[in-house]
Amino acid sequence: MVSGKPSNIKIKQGKSFNLLLIILCLVLVFLGKFDLVAVRNFKAFLSDFLAPITYAFNKPVKEIAGVIEEVKSAGVLRDENIRLKSEIRRLKALNSKSASNEFELLELRELLKVIPKNKNKIVTGRALTAPGGIFANTVLINAGKKDGIKIGQPAISSLGLVGHVVNVGLNTSRVLLIIDINSMIPIYLTESNWPAVVQGQNGELLKIKFLSSEADLIEGESLETSGHGGRLPPGINVGNVIKSFSGKYYVKPTVNFHRLTYVSIITNANLKDNINKTFDGFAPLQKPSPSIGFKGLDASGKRNIESLQN
Amino acid sequence: MNTNNFFNFFYNFSKSIFFLTGLFFLLSIETSLIFFPIFKTASPSLIIITIYFTIKKFNFPPSNLNLLFLGLLNDIYFGGNLGLSSAYFLLIKYLTEELSFVMFKKYDGDWLKFTFIFICSFSIIFLINILLNQSIPDISPILYHVGITLIIFPILNFGLNVTLFLTNLIKIN
């Protein structure tokens, strides 16, 4: 017989079952923290399985959001055009300067017999999911084990460091973004030359940790990976220092995680060994002496507006 | 009798699968909302609002196993700690069924009830998350998430009430 209203005993059983499941879930959460291989494999398998569905669901919303952005940007096309023209002029000047610098660098490397750097092997995949939720900031990409991706390998975009691989399936990989609270990246400040560590906060900015009390931060200076620990290669752009209203310094990542379409994974198999062979510790470098720039450009390559107006 | 039982089981099973698929679809929409500039900081929790509505408005509480699987899917989707979302969804269900009857017996409005349930369960999950990561995250996206969910709730509630009123009106006529 099909019953109508559920009895009190059934309701009570349902509530105890609910509580039991909550406790079981919490146990699962703490077990998951031990990073068990079985749990990791299960997650990777399901990620592989869900990837096409995820992509299909994300695609229309992404397209609509893209259209809204385009409509918005159409209003500022004239200003954007003027800005881009001046940017092209500035980049042309910088390009010729960097070409001569590169030639000089090659000659100096030849003279000093510097061991050549290993070229990075890169695999690029499309980001399948949005950059994450409230408690986790990860992105799923459509390249996996069969493409040579392994756990721990760094992920980059054209703008800088995106994160590192935390889980690999056969066809998909999950990248932990640098804005996630579990991400800690060893960096150095490119102008003041101090090493530090940046940690994600599940927000838009990164926190600077383990920075020497002697360090004098410069607002706007860029940060690059230092290569400490051998997990990440040195020299990848991470972000810029910004000052908050409270006077504290934070790092704004160069990568816009909401516009992430393609992610490249550096798949050098023995990255850790290579770096340890040549790495002799880190010491703060001397500040570079001011050099003579091109006419209209200052020492850092920025456009000198006053001289242009004259 | 056996045939009846079989069809009853089959009916309940298909209902659960349909419900799980629907919630998963909603979950995908919720995730994708992040691409819109307004939800850049955080997206609202549409799933939580839906779970609340199914219990309070439609008197059709989702099964515990459904919520467990949905939570697991959510964690795999976002790459979060496996089990945390399941605990969150189950907690919402438990509090909606228990607390709202105990604490707000005389109060008819849904917004205060929902606010209380949502903030209570979110705070518990947030504390567990802090315990797991041993670090306090940036508060602004969390406040935005809570705020935008609480703002969207009455809008959806109003929309749903209007729809229910209109369907009833059509039925009577």
XYZ file of C-alpha atoms in Angstrom:
483
model
C 0.000 0.000 0.000
C 1.246 3.437 -0.837
C 1.197 5.475 2.348
C -0.005 9.097 2.560
C 1.649 11.132 5.331
C 4.918 9.796 6.783
C 4.691 8.554 10.374
C 6.516 10.230 13.300
C 8.955 7.299 13.567
C 9.883 7.717 9.884
C 10.463 11.475 10.349
C 12.650 10.835 13.409
C 14.615 8.172 11.499
C 15.089 10.636 8.639
C 16.435 13.306 11.005
C 18.879 10.918 12.692
C 19.994 9.743 9.255
C 20.512 13.414 8.298
C 22.687 14.020 11.388
C 24.598 10.788 10.801
C 25.359 11.854 7.221
C 26.545 15.303 8.405
C 28.988 13.612 10.813
C 30.109 11.206 8.064
C 30.726 14.122 5.705
C 32.822 15.932 8.298
C 34.870 12.758 8.834
C 35.329 12.585 5.043
C 36.496 16.218 4.996
C 39.187 15.572 7.597
C 40.187 12.295 5.896
C 40.497 14.191 2.622
C 43.081 16.442 4.249
C 45.461 13.462 4.453
C 45.582 13.522 0.637
C 44.856 9.793 0.224
C 45.733 8.350 -3.177
C 42.332 6.619 -3.487
C 40.446 9.882 -2.846
C 42.683 11.743 -5.298
C 42.143 9.102 -8.003
C 38.388 9.125 -7.412
C 38.305 12.920 -7.784
C 40.432 12.774 -10.942
C 38.161 10.107 -12.457
C 35.011 12.122 -11.752
C 36.628 15.335 -13.051
C 37.401 13.510 -16.305
C 33.825 12.247 -16.459
C 32.208 15.626 -15.698
C 34.506 17.759 -17.877
C 32.359 17.777 -21.059
C 29.173 18.521 -19.067
C 30.902 21.330 -17.214
C 32.184 22.851 -20.432
C 28.759 22.631 -22.070
C 27.113 24.421 -19.119
C 29.771 27.124 -18.870
C 29.931 27.938 -22.571
C 26.607 29.822 -23.022
C 27.036 31.904 -19.847
C 30.633 32.729 -20.820
C 29.458 33.831 -24.256
C 26.691 36.050 -22.812
C 29.148 37.606 -20.353
C 31.534 38.189 -23.290
C 28.821 39.980 -25.283
C 28.002 42.229 -22.279
C 31.702 43.103 -21.919
C 31.980 43.877 -25.648
C 28.924 46.138 -25.580
C 30.400 47.923 -22.558
C 33.786 48.379 -24.217
C 32.204 49.741 -27.428
C 31.461 52.970 -25.544
C 35.108 53.638 -24.814
C 36.531 52.649 -28.223
C 37.815 56.147 -29.085
C 39.756 56.565 -25.828
C 40.993 52.998 -26.108
C 42.278 53.700 -29.641
C 44.263 56.756 -28.502
C 45.683 54.815 -25.557
C 46.692 51.891 -27.780
C 48.412 54.188 -30.308
C 50.572 55.720 -27.593
C 51.200 52.214 -26.197
C 52.432 51.065 -29.624
C 54.863 54.019 -29.810
C 56.170 53.203 -26.329
C 56.508 49.478 -27.089
C 58.350 50.147 -30.360
C 60.929 52.183 -28.471
C 61.197 49.512 -25.790
C 61.490 46.776 -28.394
C 64.535 48.291 -30.056
C 66.084 48.899 -26.638
C 65.477 45.316 -25.499
C 66.865 43.929 -28.778
C 70.184 45.677 -28.178
C 70.117 44.551 -24.526
C 69.493 40.967 -25.529
C 72.449 41.015 -27.903
C 74.640 42.450 -25.142
C 73.369 39.808 -22.699
C 74.210 36.995 -25.109
C 77.736 38.340 -25.572
C 78.235 38.637 -21.809
C 76.900 35.113 -21.236
C 79.336 33.850 -23.817
C 82.214 35.655 -22.082
C 81.242 34.368 -18.613
C 80.521 30.813 -19.859
C 77.085 30.754 -18.165
C 75.351 27.350 -18.208
C 72.427 27.715 -20.635
C 68.925 27.519 -19.185
C 66.768 24.510 -20.013
C 64.005 25.432 -22.412
C 60.552 24.918 -20.946
C 58.330 22.263 -22.458
C 54.814 23.640 -22.476
C 51.422 21.965 -22.825
C 48.453 24.292 -23.240
C 44.891 23.409 -22.312
C 41.567 25.190 -22.323
C 40.083 26.203 -18.964
C 36.874 24.205 -18.580
C 35.479 25.659 -15.386
C 35.058 29.040 -13.757
C 37.881 29.963 -11.370
C 36.115 28.716 -8.276
C 33.877 29.333 -5.354
C 34.077 30.779 -1.878
C 36.270 28.154 -0.257
C 38.349 26.870 -3.177
C 39.930 28.537 -6.188
C 40.844 25.971 -8.792
C 40.398 25.583 -12.505
C 39.954 22.428 -14.566
C 41.833 22.201 -17.867
C 41.434 19.738 -20.722
C 44.956 18.304 -20.680
C 45.971 15.437 -18.442
C 48.243 12.476 -17.830
C 48.311 11.482 -21.488
C 49.777 14.918 -22.337
C 52.593 14.460 -19.825
C 51.135 16.567 -17.016
C 52.074 15.617 -13.454
C 51.131 16.871 -10.005
C 53.133 19.918 -8.893
C 53.933 21.296 -12.334
C 53.526 25.079 -12.661
C 50.683 26.608 -14.676
C 51.156 29.911 -16.501
C 49.302 32.185 -18.864
C 50.598 34.854 -21.238
C 50.521 37.346 -18.343
C 52.183 35.350 -15.590
C 51.841 32.607 -13.001
C 48.413 30.993 -12.697
C 49.144 28.285 -10.105
C 50.245 24.679 -9.992
C 48.709 21.299 -10.805
C 47.148 19.537 -7.809
C 45.277 16.677 -9.429
C 45.668 14.875 -12.742
C 43.200 12.672 -14.572
C 43.713 10.958 -17.903
C 42.282 13.860 -19.922
C 41.930 16.678 -17.393
C 44.015 18.368 -14.694
C 43.065 20.598 -11.811
C 45.166 23.719 -11.228
C 45.258 25.345 -7.796
C 45.244 29.098 -8.452
C 47.679 31.411 -6.666
C 44.703 33.251 -5.130
C 43.660 30.104 -3.215
C 44.350 30.119 0.510
C 46.352 26.875 0.210
C 48.764 28.369 -2.322
C 52.133 29.733 -1.169
C 54.639 30.932 -3.762
C 58.285 31.844 -3.082
C 58.977 35.135 -4.838
C 61.439 38.001 -4.979
C 60.763 41.696 -5.387
C 62.294 42.771 -8.682
C 63.254 46.336 -7.670
C 64.120 46.080 -3.982
C 65.435 42.513 -4.522
C 64.112 40.929 -1.337
C 62.851 37.346 -1.167
C 59.443 36.615 0.374
C 56.463 34.282 0.089
C 53.022 35.254 -1.240
C 49.925 33.473 -0.011
C 46.442 33.514 -1.532
C 43.491 34.656 0.538
C 40.573 33.287 -1.530
C 40.121 36.881 -2.671
C 41.571 39.071 -5.402
C 44.805 39.987 -3.592
C 47.750 38.001 -2.232
C 49.328 38.415 1.183
C 53.091 38.971 1.511
C 54.678 36.729 4.157
C 58.178 36.115 5.514
C 59.475 39.428 4.215
C 62.489 40.851 6.029
C 61.745 43.767 8.366
C 64.576 45.649 6.600
C 62.782 45.406 3.256
C 61.446 48.646 1.875
C 58.532 47.889 -0.428
C 57.888 50.100 -3.457
C 54.314 50.506 -4.572
C 53.840 49.136 -8.073
C 57.023 47.060 -8.153
C 56.634 43.651 -9.754
C 57.207 40.243 -8.203
C 58.633 37.159 -9.859
C 59.009 33.566 -8.741
C 62.368 33.040 -7.024
C 62.609 29.311 -7.725
C 63.201 28.480 -4.055
C 62.337 24.885 -3.210
C 62.738 23.853 -6.822
C 59.013 23.508 -7.413
C 58.592 26.523 -9.707
C 61.100 27.874 -12.217
C 62.484 31.336 -11.365
C 61.499 34.487 -13.240
C 57.761 33.972 -13.788
C 55.772 37.150 -13.314
C 53.439 36.925 -10.287
C 51.998 40.394 -9.702
C 52.546 43.949 -8.501
C 52.743 45.435 -5.026
C 49.798 47.633 -4.081
C 49.092 49.587 -0.923
C 45.723 49.228 0.790
C 43.774 52.001 2.528
C 45.035 50.719 5.870
C 48.636 51.169 4.697
C 49.305 47.431 4.378
C 51.010 46.050 1.286
C 49.383 43.371 -0.856
C 50.063 41.819 -4.232
C 47.679 42.144 -7.162
C 48.191 39.185 -9.541
C 48.936 40.077 -13.141
C 46.631 37.313 -14.372
C 42.913 38.065 -14.554
C 41.487 34.779 -13.306
C 37.979 35.617 -14.484
C 39.181 35.927 -18.071
C 41.243 32.758 -18.033
C 40.703 30.864 -21.284
C 43.948 28.999 -21.905
C 46.408 27.706 -19.322
C 49.893 26.420 -20.124
C 51.625 23.801 -17.996
C 55.422 23.652 -17.852
C 56.020 19.933 -18.152
C 59.780 19.654 -17.701
C 59.917 16.260 -16.012
C 62.957 16.795 -13.779
C 62.494 20.480 -13.030
C 63.329 20.038 -9.340
C 66.644 18.233 -10.060
C 67.752 20.782 -12.667
C 67.172 23.733 -10.404
C 68.890 22.152 -7.407
C 72.003 21.531 -9.496
C 72.505 25.162 -10.391
C 70.918 26.877 -7.395
C 73.418 28.296 -4.906
C 71.070 30.063 -2.482
C 69.566 33.496 -2.669
C 71.121 36.787 -1.700
C 69.572 40.214 -2.216
C 71.034 41.781 -5.342
C 72.477 45.253 -5.639
C 70.189 47.961 -6.971
C 70.938 48.590 -10.669
C 72.629 51.897 -11.366
C 70.470 54.342 -13.365
C 71.134 54.012 -17.063
C 70.644 56.479 -19.883
C 67.376 55.752 -21.678
C 66.064 56.779 -25.068
C 64.869 60.282 -25.633
C 61.360 60.572 -24.198
C 61.792 57.516 -21.976
C 63.043 57.377 -18.410
C 65.434 54.757 -16.976
C 62.634 52.240 -16.378
C 61.425 52.560 -19.972
C 58.325 54.607 -19.088
C 57.249 57.461 -21.349
C 58.469 60.832 -20.161
C 55.485 63.082 -20.932
C 57.250 66.392 -20.139
C 60.069 65.856 -22.621
C 57.565 64.809 -25.309
C 55.543 67.966 -24.820
C 58.678 70.135 -25.175
C 1.553 -5.908 -4.085
C 5.047 -6.638 -5.422
C 4.283 -4.796 -8.637
C 3.016 -1.848 -6.598
C 6.212 -1.809 -4.526
C 8.352 -2.006 -7.628
C 6.562 0.884 -9.306
C 6.625 2.884 -6.070
C 10.385 2.354 -5.804
C 10.866 3.155 -9.485
C 8.762 6.331 -9.137
C 10.758 7.532 -6.103
C 14.058 6.650 -7.740
C 13.274 8.520 -10.972
C 12.019 11.486 -8.925
C 15.314 11.587 -7.021
C 17.382 11.337 -10.193
C 15.328 14.090 -11.821
C 15.762 16.291 -8.752
C 19.525 15.636 -8.590
C 19.890 16.483 -12.290
C 17.920 19.693 -11.777
C 20.058 20.762 -8.848
C 23.236 19.899 -10.744
C 22.029 22.069 -13.620
C 21.437 24.894 -11.129
C 24.880 24.326 -9.656
C 26.425 24.765 -13.104
C 24.528 28.024 -13.593
C 25.663 29.215 -10.160
C 29.280 28.474 -11.062
C 29.024 30.201 -14.409
C 27.559 33.361 -12.870
C 31.111 34.253 -11.851
C 31.774 35.296 -15.464
C 29.354 38.226 -15.087
C 31.076 41.387 -13.830
C 28.520 41.891 -11.021
C 29.339 38.457 -9.544
C 33.098 38.780 -10.075
C 33.791 38.786 -6.337
C 31.406 35.936 -5.487
C 28.236 34.378 -6.855
C 25.018 33.918 -4.856
C 24.144 30.511 -3.463
C 21.179 29.549 -5.651
C 21.309 25.943 -4.465
C 20.730 26.900 -0.834
C 17.754 29.070 -1.800
C 16.334 26.192 -3.884
C 16.744 23.675 -1.049
C 14.935 26.082 1.280
C 12.093 26.632 -1.207
C 11.621 22.918 -1.874
C 11.219 22.278 1.846
C 9.160 25.310 2.869
C 7.186 26.263 -0.241
C 6.653 22.978 -2.072
C 6.750 20.654 0.930
C 9.027 18.383 -1.089
C 12.209 17.939 0.966
C 15.137 16.597 -1.048
C 16.387 13.238 0.188
C 19.516 13.113 2.324
C 21.305 10.910 -0.194
C 20.466 13.375 -2.965
C 22.054 16.196 -1.002
C 25.070 14.032 -0.189
C 25.703 13.268 -3.873
C 25.053 16.847 -4.902
C 27.586 18.080 -2.339
C 30.167 15.574 -3.554
C 29.574 16.725 -7.139
C 29.934 20.343 -6.026
C 33.262 19.612 -4.327
C 34.581 17.825 -7.389
C 33.336 20.664 -9.577
C 35.097 23.369 -7.516
C 38.009 21.201 -6.355
C 37.210 21.836 -2.704
C 37.477 19.567 0.323
C 35.464 16.432 -0.417
C 32.418 16.275 1.877
C 32.300 19.919 2.977
C 29.488 20.950 0.610
C 27.511 17.796 1.457
C 27.723 18.700 5.140
C 26.635 22.248 4.264
C 23.586 21.141 2.254
C 22.559 18.567 4.855
C 22.945 21.156 7.595
C 20.710 23.579 5.673
C 18.074 20.861 5.345
C 18.324 19.943 9.025
C 18.093 23.563 10.217
C 15.234 24.381 7.823
C 13.220 21.441 9.101
C 14.103 21.888 12.777
C 15.035 25.431 13.736
C 12.492 27.373 11.715
C 9.650 25.546 13.471
C 11.160 25.915 16.923
C 12.398 29.500 16.824
C 10.068 31.348 14.461
C 6.711 29.772 15.173
C 4.793 33.038 15.155
C 6.714 34.687 12.342
C 5.224 34.161 8.884
C 7.843 35.829 6.700
C 10.484 33.698 5.038
C 13.323 36.192 4.816
C 14.231 36.252 8.530
C 13.982 32.477 8.786
C 16.177 32.001 5.743
C 18.697 34.590 6.959
C 19.021 32.837 10.291
C 19.348 29.345 8.780
C 21.766 30.464 6.068
C 24.035 32.449 8.379
C 24.072 29.683 11.021
C 25.028 26.896 8.601
C 27.428 29.085 6.635
C 29.210 30.122 9.832
C 29.658 26.478 10.890
C 31.092 25.516 7.490
C 33.270 28.633 7.444
C 34.724 27.750 10.850
C 35.443 24.173 9.708
C 37.149 25.614 6.651
C 39.336 27.881 8.782
C 40.219 24.884 10.934
C 41.171 22.853 7.849
C 43.280 25.569 6.226
C 44.636 26.981 9.507
C 44.395 30.406 7.974
C 41.725 33.114 7.833
C 40.711 33.959 4.260
C 39.852 37.376 2.827
C 36.498 38.368 4.335
C 35.233 40.587 1.485
C 34.205 37.782 -0.979
C 32.535 35.923 1.878
C 30.546 38.976 2.948
C 29.642 39.613 -0.689
C 28.476 36.008 -1.097
C 26.315 36.180 2.045
C 24.988 39.642 1.149
C 24.121 38.879 -2.456
C 22.385 35.612 -1.458
C 20.285 37.454 1.139
C 19.425 40.183 -1.389
C 18.474 37.718 -4.119
C 16.320 35.576 -1.787
C 13.366 38.017 -1.419
C 13.450 38.753 -5.171
C 13.174 35.038 -5.994
C 10.604 34.589 -3.239
C 8.460 37.368 -4.669
C 8.789 35.940 -8.181
C 7.785 32.501 -6.935
C 4.821 33.862 -4.968
C 3.554 35.737 -8.023
C 3.926 32.609 -10.186
C 2.106 30.450 -7.625
C -0.653 33.052 -7.311
C -1.109 33.235 -11.083
C -1.167 29.443 -11.503
C -3.763 29.181 -8.726
C -5.822 31.886 -10.414
C -5.698 30.015 -13.722
C -6.653 26.758 -11.960
C -9.703 28.368 -10.289
C -10.904 29.865 -13.565
